[in-house]
Short mmCIF file of C-alpha atoms in Angstrom, two decimals:
data_model
loop_
_atom_site.label_atom_id
_atom_site.label_comp_id
_atom_site.label_asym_id
_atom_site.label_seq_id
_atom_site.Cartn_x
_atom_site.Cartn_y
_atom_site.Cartn_z
CA MET A 1 0.02 -0.02 0.00
CA THR A 2 1.36 3.30 -0.94
CA THR A 3 0.88 6.49 1.05
CA VAL A 4 1.13 10.04 -0.08
CA ALA A 5 3.35 12.17 2.04
CA PRO A 6 1.81 15.53 2.89
CA ARG A 7 3.39 18.45 1.23
CA PRO A 8 4.97 20.90 3.63
CA GLU A 9 3.52 23.89 1.67
CA THR A 10 0.05 22.45 1.82
CA ASP A 11 0.28 21.93 5.48
CA ALA A 12 1.54 25.41 6.07
CA ALA A 13 -1.24 26.89 4.02
CA ALA A 14 -3.80 24.72 5.91
CA ARG A 15 -2.46 25.95 9.21
CA ARG A 16 -2.69 29.51 8.02
CA GLY A 17 -6.25 29.05 6.84
CA ALA A 18 -7.26 27.41 10.11
CA HIS A 19 -5.56 30.19 12.05
CA ALA A 20 -7.42 32.74 9.92
CA ASP A 21 -10.72 30.91 10.54
CA THR A 22 -10.27 30.88 14.32
CA ALA A 23 -8.44 34.21 14.79
CA PRO A 24 -11.62 36.35 15.28
CA HIS A 25 -12.92 34.03 17.95
CA GLN A 26 -9.56 33.94 19.67
CA ARG A 27 -9.35 37.67 19.76
CA THR A 28 -12.80 37.87 21.50
CA SER A 29 -12.37 37.57 25.19
CA PRO A 30 -15.03 35.72 27.36
CA LEU A 31 -15.72 39.00 29.17
CA SER A 32 -16.43 40.78 25.88
CA ARG A 33 -18.76 38.01 24.74
CA VAL A 34 -20.63 38.10 28.11
CA GLY A 35 -20.94 41.86 27.81
CA GLY A 36 -22.27 41.50 24.24
CA TYR A 37 -24.90 39.00 25.30
CA LEU A 38 -25.99 41.22 28.17
CA GLY A 39 -26.29 44.12 25.91
CA LEU A 40 -28.36 42.14 23.41
CA LEU A 41 -30.61 40.93 26.25
CA LEU A 42 -31.12 44.54 27.48
CA VAL A 43 -32.11 45.63 24.01
CA VAL A 44 -34.56 42.67 23.72
CA VAL A 45 -36.14 43.59 27.08
CA LEU A 46 -36.47 47.27 26.10
CA VAL A 47 -38.18 46.23 22.81
CA ALA A 48 -40.35 43.44 24.18
CA LEU A 49 -41.55 45.08 27.42
CA PRO A 50 -43.85 47.71 25.90
CA LEU A 51 -45.38 45.02 23.69
CA TYR A 52 -45.87 42.74 26.65
CA TRP A 53 -47.54 45.57 28.58
CA ILE A 54 -49.93 46.33 25.77
CA LEU A 55 -50.95 42.69 25.50
CA VAL A 56 -51.41 42.19 29.27
CA THR A 57 -53.35 45.42 29.65
CA SER A 58 -55.78 44.36 26.89
CA LEU A 59 -56.58 41.26 29.02
CA LYS A 60 -57.27 43.10 32.30
CA ASP A 61 -60.46 44.47 33.65
CA ARG A 62 -60.73 48.18 34.53
CA PRO A 63 -60.00 47.96 38.28
CA ASP A 64 -57.00 45.68 37.56
CA ILE A 65 -55.60 48.25 35.05
CA TYR A 66 -55.46 50.96 37.64
CA THR A 67 -54.33 48.78 40.54
CA VAL A 68 -51.22 50.21 42.55
CA PRO A 69 -48.72 48.70 42.56
CA VAL A 70 -49.11 47.40 39.01
CA THR A 71 -49.67 43.68 38.29
CA TRP A 72 -47.81 41.96 35.63
CA LEU A 73 -50.42 39.30 34.94
CA PRO A 74 -54.11 39.88 34.48
CA ASP A 75 -56.20 38.90 37.47
CA PRO A 76 -58.83 37.93 36.26
CA PHE A 77 -58.23 37.37 32.50
CA THR A 78 -61.01 39.04 30.48
CA SER A 79 -61.77 39.43 26.80
CA ASP A 80 -64.33 42.19 27.43
CA ASN A 81 -61.90 44.81 26.05
CA TYR A 82 -61.83 43.15 22.65
CA ARG A 83 -65.62 43.00 22.56
CA ALA A 84 -65.69 46.70 23.55
CA VAL A 85 -63.49 47.54 20.48
CA GLY A 86 -66.16 46.12 18.15
CA THR A 87 -69.08 47.86 19.97
CA GLY A 88 -67.47 51.13 21.03
CA VAL A 89 -66.42 52.32 17.62
CA SER A 90 -66.95 51.46 13.92
CA PHE A 91 -64.00 49.09 13.93
CA THR A 92 -64.85 47.37 10.63
CA ASP A 93 -65.06 50.86 8.94
CA TYR A 94 -61.72 51.94 10.34
CA LEU A 95 -60.13 48.51 9.29
CA ARG A 96 -61.52 48.93 5.76
CA ASN A 97 -60.19 52.46 5.51
CA SER A 98 -56.76 51.35 6.69
CA ILE A 99 -56.63 48.56 4.11
CA ILE A 100 -57.61 50.84 1.31
CA ILE A 101 -55.14 53.62 2.21
CA THR A 102 -52.32 51.27 2.79
CA THR A 103 -52.95 49.18 -0.33
CA VAL A 104 -53.16 52.20 -2.68
CA LEU A 105 -50.23 54.09 -1.10
CA THR A 106 -47.98 50.88 -1.30
CA VAL A 107 -48.79 50.28 -4.93
CA VAL A 108 -48.28 53.97 -5.96
CA GLU A 109 -45.17 54.42 -3.89
CA VAL A 110 -43.45 51.18 -4.90
CA THR A 111 -44.34 51.72 -8.67
CA LEU A 112 -43.12 55.37 -8.71
CA GLY A 113 -40.12 54.54 -6.60
CA VAL A 114 -38.97 51.79 -8.91
CA LEU A 115 -39.58 53.80 -12.15
CA SER A 116 -37.94 56.94 -10.85
CA ALA A 117 -34.95 55.03 -9.45
CA PHE A 118 -34.54 53.32 -12.82
CA ALA A 119 -34.62 56.59 -14.68
CA LEU A 120 -32.02 58.15 -12.32
CA SER A 121 -29.78 55.09 -12.56
CA PHE A 122 -29.79 54.09 -16.25
CA LEU A 123 -31.26 56.88 -18.35
CA ARG A 124 -29.44 60.05 -19.51
CA PHE A 125 -31.52 63.25 -19.59
CA PRO A 126 -30.85 66.91 -18.83
CA GLY A 127 -31.22 67.83 -15.20
CA ARG A 128 -30.73 64.34 -13.92
CA THR A 129 -28.28 65.43 -11.22
CA LEU A 130 -30.47 68.30 -10.16
CA VAL A 131 -33.48 65.91 -9.82
CA LEU A 132 -31.30 63.49 -7.70
CA LEU A 133 -30.18 66.45 -5.43
CA PHE A 134 -33.94 67.38 -5.02
CA VAL A 135 -34.83 63.85 -4.04
CA ILE A 136 -32.04 63.72 -1.45
CA ALA A 137 -32.95 67.19 -0.08
CA SER A 138 -36.53 66.14 0.37
CA LEU A 139 -35.45 63.33 2.62
CA MET A 140 -34.14 65.89 5.03
CA VAL A 141 -37.39 67.82 5.42
CA PRO A 142 -39.72 66.45 8.19
CA ASN A 143 -43.22 65.84 7.14
CA GLN A 144 -44.50 68.08 9.97
CA VAL A 145 -42.96 71.08 8.20
CA THR A 146 -45.28 70.79 5.21
CA VAL A 147 -48.49 69.97 7.08
CA ILE A 148 -49.92 73.52 7.05
CA SER A 149 -49.26 74.15 3.39
CA ASN A 150 -50.56 70.67 2.34
CA TYR A 151 -53.68 71.20 4.46
CA ALA A 152 -54.38 74.60 2.82
CA LEU A 153 -53.94 73.10 -0.67
CA VAL A 154 -56.07 70.02 -0.06
CA ALA A 155 -58.87 72.22 1.57
CA GLN A 156 -58.87 74.48 -1.44
CA LEU A 157 -59.28 71.44 -3.72
CA GLY A 158 -62.21 70.29 -1.66
CA TRP A 159 -60.61 66.94 -0.72
CA ARG A 160 -61.09 67.18 3.02
CA ASN A 161 -62.62 63.93 4.42
CA THR A 162 -61.89 62.04 1.20
CA PHE A 163 -59.44 59.18 0.38
CA ALA A 164 -57.79 61.47 -2.25
CA GLY A 165 -57.10 64.07 0.40
CA ILE A 166 -55.37 61.52 2.56
CA ILE A 167 -53.56 59.52 -0.06
CA VAL A 168 -52.22 62.02 -2.51
CA PRO A 169 -49.97 64.17 -0.11
CA LEU A 170 -48.66 60.97 1.35
CA ALA A 171 -47.55 59.39 -2.01
CA GLY A 172 -44.08 60.84 -1.89
CA VAL A 173 -41.37 58.43 -3.16
CA ALA A 174 -38.12 60.05 -2.00
CA PHE A 175 -37.04 57.26 0.29
CA GLY A 176 -38.03 54.57 -2.15
CA THR A 177 -36.25 56.32 -4.99
CA PHE A 178 -33.05 56.71 -2.99
CA LEU A 179 -33.13 53.12 -1.74
CA MET A 180 -33.87 51.50 -5.13
CA ARG A 181 -31.39 53.74 -7.03
CA ASN A 182 -28.60 52.68 -4.69
CA HIS A 183 -29.46 49.05 -5.27
CA PHE A 184 -29.71 49.42 -9.08
CA LEU A 185 -26.22 51.03 -9.10
CA SER A 186 -24.88 48.03 -7.31
CA LEU A 187 -25.97 45.57 -10.10
CA PRO A 188 -23.30 44.00 -12.31
CA LYS A 189 -22.49 46.48 -15.12
CA GLU A 190 -21.68 43.72 -17.48
CA ILE A 191 -25.24 42.42 -17.42
CA ILE A 192 -26.65 45.89 -17.94
CA GLU A 193 -24.32 46.55 -20.86
CA ALA A 194 -25.10 43.17 -22.45
CA ALA A 195 -28.82 44.09 -22.30
CA GLU A 196 -28.02 47.46 -23.94
CA MET A 197 -26.01 45.75 -26.65
CA ASP A 198 -29.04 43.46 -27.37
CA ALA A 199 -31.08 46.71 -27.94
CA ALA A 200 -33.37 46.10 -25.03
CA GLY A 201 -35.63 49.05 -24.36
CA PRO A 202 -35.96 50.74 -20.95
CA LEU A 203 -39.14 48.87 -19.98
CA LYS A 204 -37.75 45.48 -21.20
CA MET A 205 -34.54 46.06 -19.34
CA LEU A 206 -36.45 46.97 -16.27
CA TRP A 207 -38.81 43.92 -16.35
CA ARG A 208 -36.50 41.28 -17.75
CA VAL A 209 -33.07 42.24 -16.34
CA VAL A 210 -33.18 44.64 -13.43
CA LEU A 211 -36.23 43.56 -11.45
CA PRO A 212 -35.32 39.83 -11.38
CA MET A 213 -32.06 40.71 -9.65
CA SER A 214 -33.77 43.17 -7.26
CA TRP A 215 -36.59 41.19 -5.54
CA PRO A 216 -35.09 41.18 -1.98
CA THR A 217 -34.60 44.96 -2.03
CA LEU A 218 -38.00 45.47 -3.59
CA ILE A 219 -39.61 43.30 -0.95
CA ALA A 220 -37.83 45.33 1.84
CA PHE A 221 -39.03 48.55 0.24
CA THR A 222 -42.64 47.22 0.06
CA LEU A 223 -42.62 46.01 3.64
CA ILE A 224 -41.21 49.38 5.06
CA THR A 225 -43.91 51.16 2.99
CA ILE A 226 -46.70 48.94 4.34
CA VAL A 227 -45.61 49.41 7.95
CA ASN A 228 -45.22 53.16 7.52
CA GLU A 229 -48.60 53.82 5.82
CA TRP A 230 -50.41 51.36 8.21
CA ASN A 231 -49.40 53.51 11.14
CA GLN A 232 -50.05 56.95 9.60
CA TYR A 233 -51.81 59.08 12.24
CA LEU A 234 -51.26 62.84 12.05
CA TRP A 235 -52.23 63.55 8.41
CA PRO A 236 -55.35 61.24 8.45
CA LEU A 237 -56.34 62.81 11.78
CA LEU A 238 -56.33 66.25 10.20
CA MET A 239 -58.04 65.14 7.02
CA ALA A 240 -60.74 62.73 8.16
CA ASP A 241 -63.87 63.89 9.96
CA ASP A 242 -65.56 60.53 10.65
CA SER A 243 -65.30 56.74 10.15
CA SER A 244 -66.03 56.98 6.41
CA THR A 245 -62.35 57.78 5.74
CA ALA A 246 -60.47 57.65 9.06
CA PRO A 247 -58.01 54.69 9.40
CA LEU A 248 -57.42 52.50 12.50
CA PRO A 249 -54.95 54.67 14.31
CA VAL A 250 -57.41 57.52 14.22
CA GLY A 251 -60.25 55.31 15.29
CA LEU A 252 -58.44 54.12 18.35
CA ALA A 253 -58.37 57.66 19.60
CA GLN A 254 -62.20 57.54 19.71
CA LEU A 255 -62.14 54.83 22.50
CA GLN A 256 -62.84 57.33 25.34
CA ASP A 257 -65.47 57.12 27.99
CA THR A 258 -68.24 59.66 28.58
CA ALA A 259 -65.90 61.76 30.72
CA GLY A 260 -63.45 62.14 28.02
CA LEU A 261 -60.85 59.92 29.64
CA THR A 262 -59.01 57.24 27.70
CA ASN A 263 -60.35 53.74 28.44
CA TRP A 264 -56.99 51.95 28.29
CA GLY A 265 -58.39 48.46 28.16
CA PRO A 266 -60.20 48.78 24.84
CA VAL A 267 -57.35 51.07 23.54
CA MET A 268 -54.77 48.38 24.19
CA ALA A 269 -57.00 45.70 22.68
CA GLY A 270 -57.48 47.81 19.58
CA THR A 271 -53.68 48.36 19.38
CA VAL A 272 -53.14 44.55 19.53
CA ILE A 273 -55.63 43.95 16.73
CA THR A 274 -53.96 46.82 14.72
CA MET A 275 -50.47 45.28 15.12
CA LEU A 276 -51.48 41.72 14.17
CA PRO A 277 -51.61 42.27 10.29
CA ILE A 278 -48.26 43.98 10.29
CA LEU A 279 -46.72 41.40 12.59
CA VAL A 280 -47.92 38.55 10.43
CA ILE A 281 -46.49 40.34 7.23
CA PHE A 282 -43.22 41.05 8.90
CA LEU A 283 -42.76 37.41 10.09
CA LEU A 284 -43.52 36.13 6.57
CA LEU A 285 -41.11 38.49 4.85
CA GLN A 286 -38.46 39.25 7.47
CA ARG A 287 -35.90 37.05 5.76
CA HIS A 288 -36.32 38.89 2.49
CA MET A 289 -36.29 42.21 4.23
CA ILE A 290 -33.01 41.65 5.98
CA LYS A 291 -31.45 40.28 2.84
CA GLY A 292 -32.62 43.29 0.83
CA LEU A 293 -31.41 45.83 3.36
CA THR A 294 -28.07 44.24 3.68
CA ALA A 295 -27.49 43.66 -0.01
CA GLY A 296 -24.28 45.17 -1.02
CA ALA A 297 -23.10 45.66 2.54
CA VAL A 298 -20.85 42.57 2.41
CA LYS A 299 -18.60 42.02 -0.52
CA GLY A 300 -17.48 38.45 -1.10
#
């Protein structure tokens, strides 16, 4: 039987590779790892504690909610607050309005964001740099700054208490344009140039070449848009007068007793119901969202 003697160079390279693989772990001290885990645990507690408190309060009766010191478990458990959400306000109307507003705004913002990002990334036209600077500058302006001017314009158009008055001013695409443009610029130039050599038009290149390589980022953009529009409160509160157009966050503010005080039990129950659709969507798409937001961050 013949044996093959190991080559010294191969052994040395293997040792160097093994050392490179284990070096980061060796440089991390146990104390640093414990500190990292404690920091991570603190962040988890800070994030999860408000959610836990909302859920527990929604299952308490009214005396238990105002008990001092506070109780961390309902005593007794009750589902009356969830029944009060359905009877106290027009919950189905608010839910319908939230679905309509979120769906329309998501479709509009994603469509315009992709098209504008594609134009700023691959098309050549006069003023392209100026348009890009305008998009970036608009990201730095808080929405609250434009509330008064937008309100006056919408009121002059007669759009108060209408879906158009709520949706149109919120259909800005600056964030989506910036996010998708950065992703489009990270795509392999060889593939884009090959499509151009094949005389692919802009729409064909977008649909056949660019979008198939952009689904993770596009899903992340869509999920961020859904969460943001589902939780819109200030602008719909100014525009909507009743349950015909007001979304769920505005409807929850109507859960007050006859003395004008907030009835926290039904409010927390309504908050739980409002969070559930977004939580389900996030759990289903979180892997694509993380992949899309980290795309291009790691070069391998």
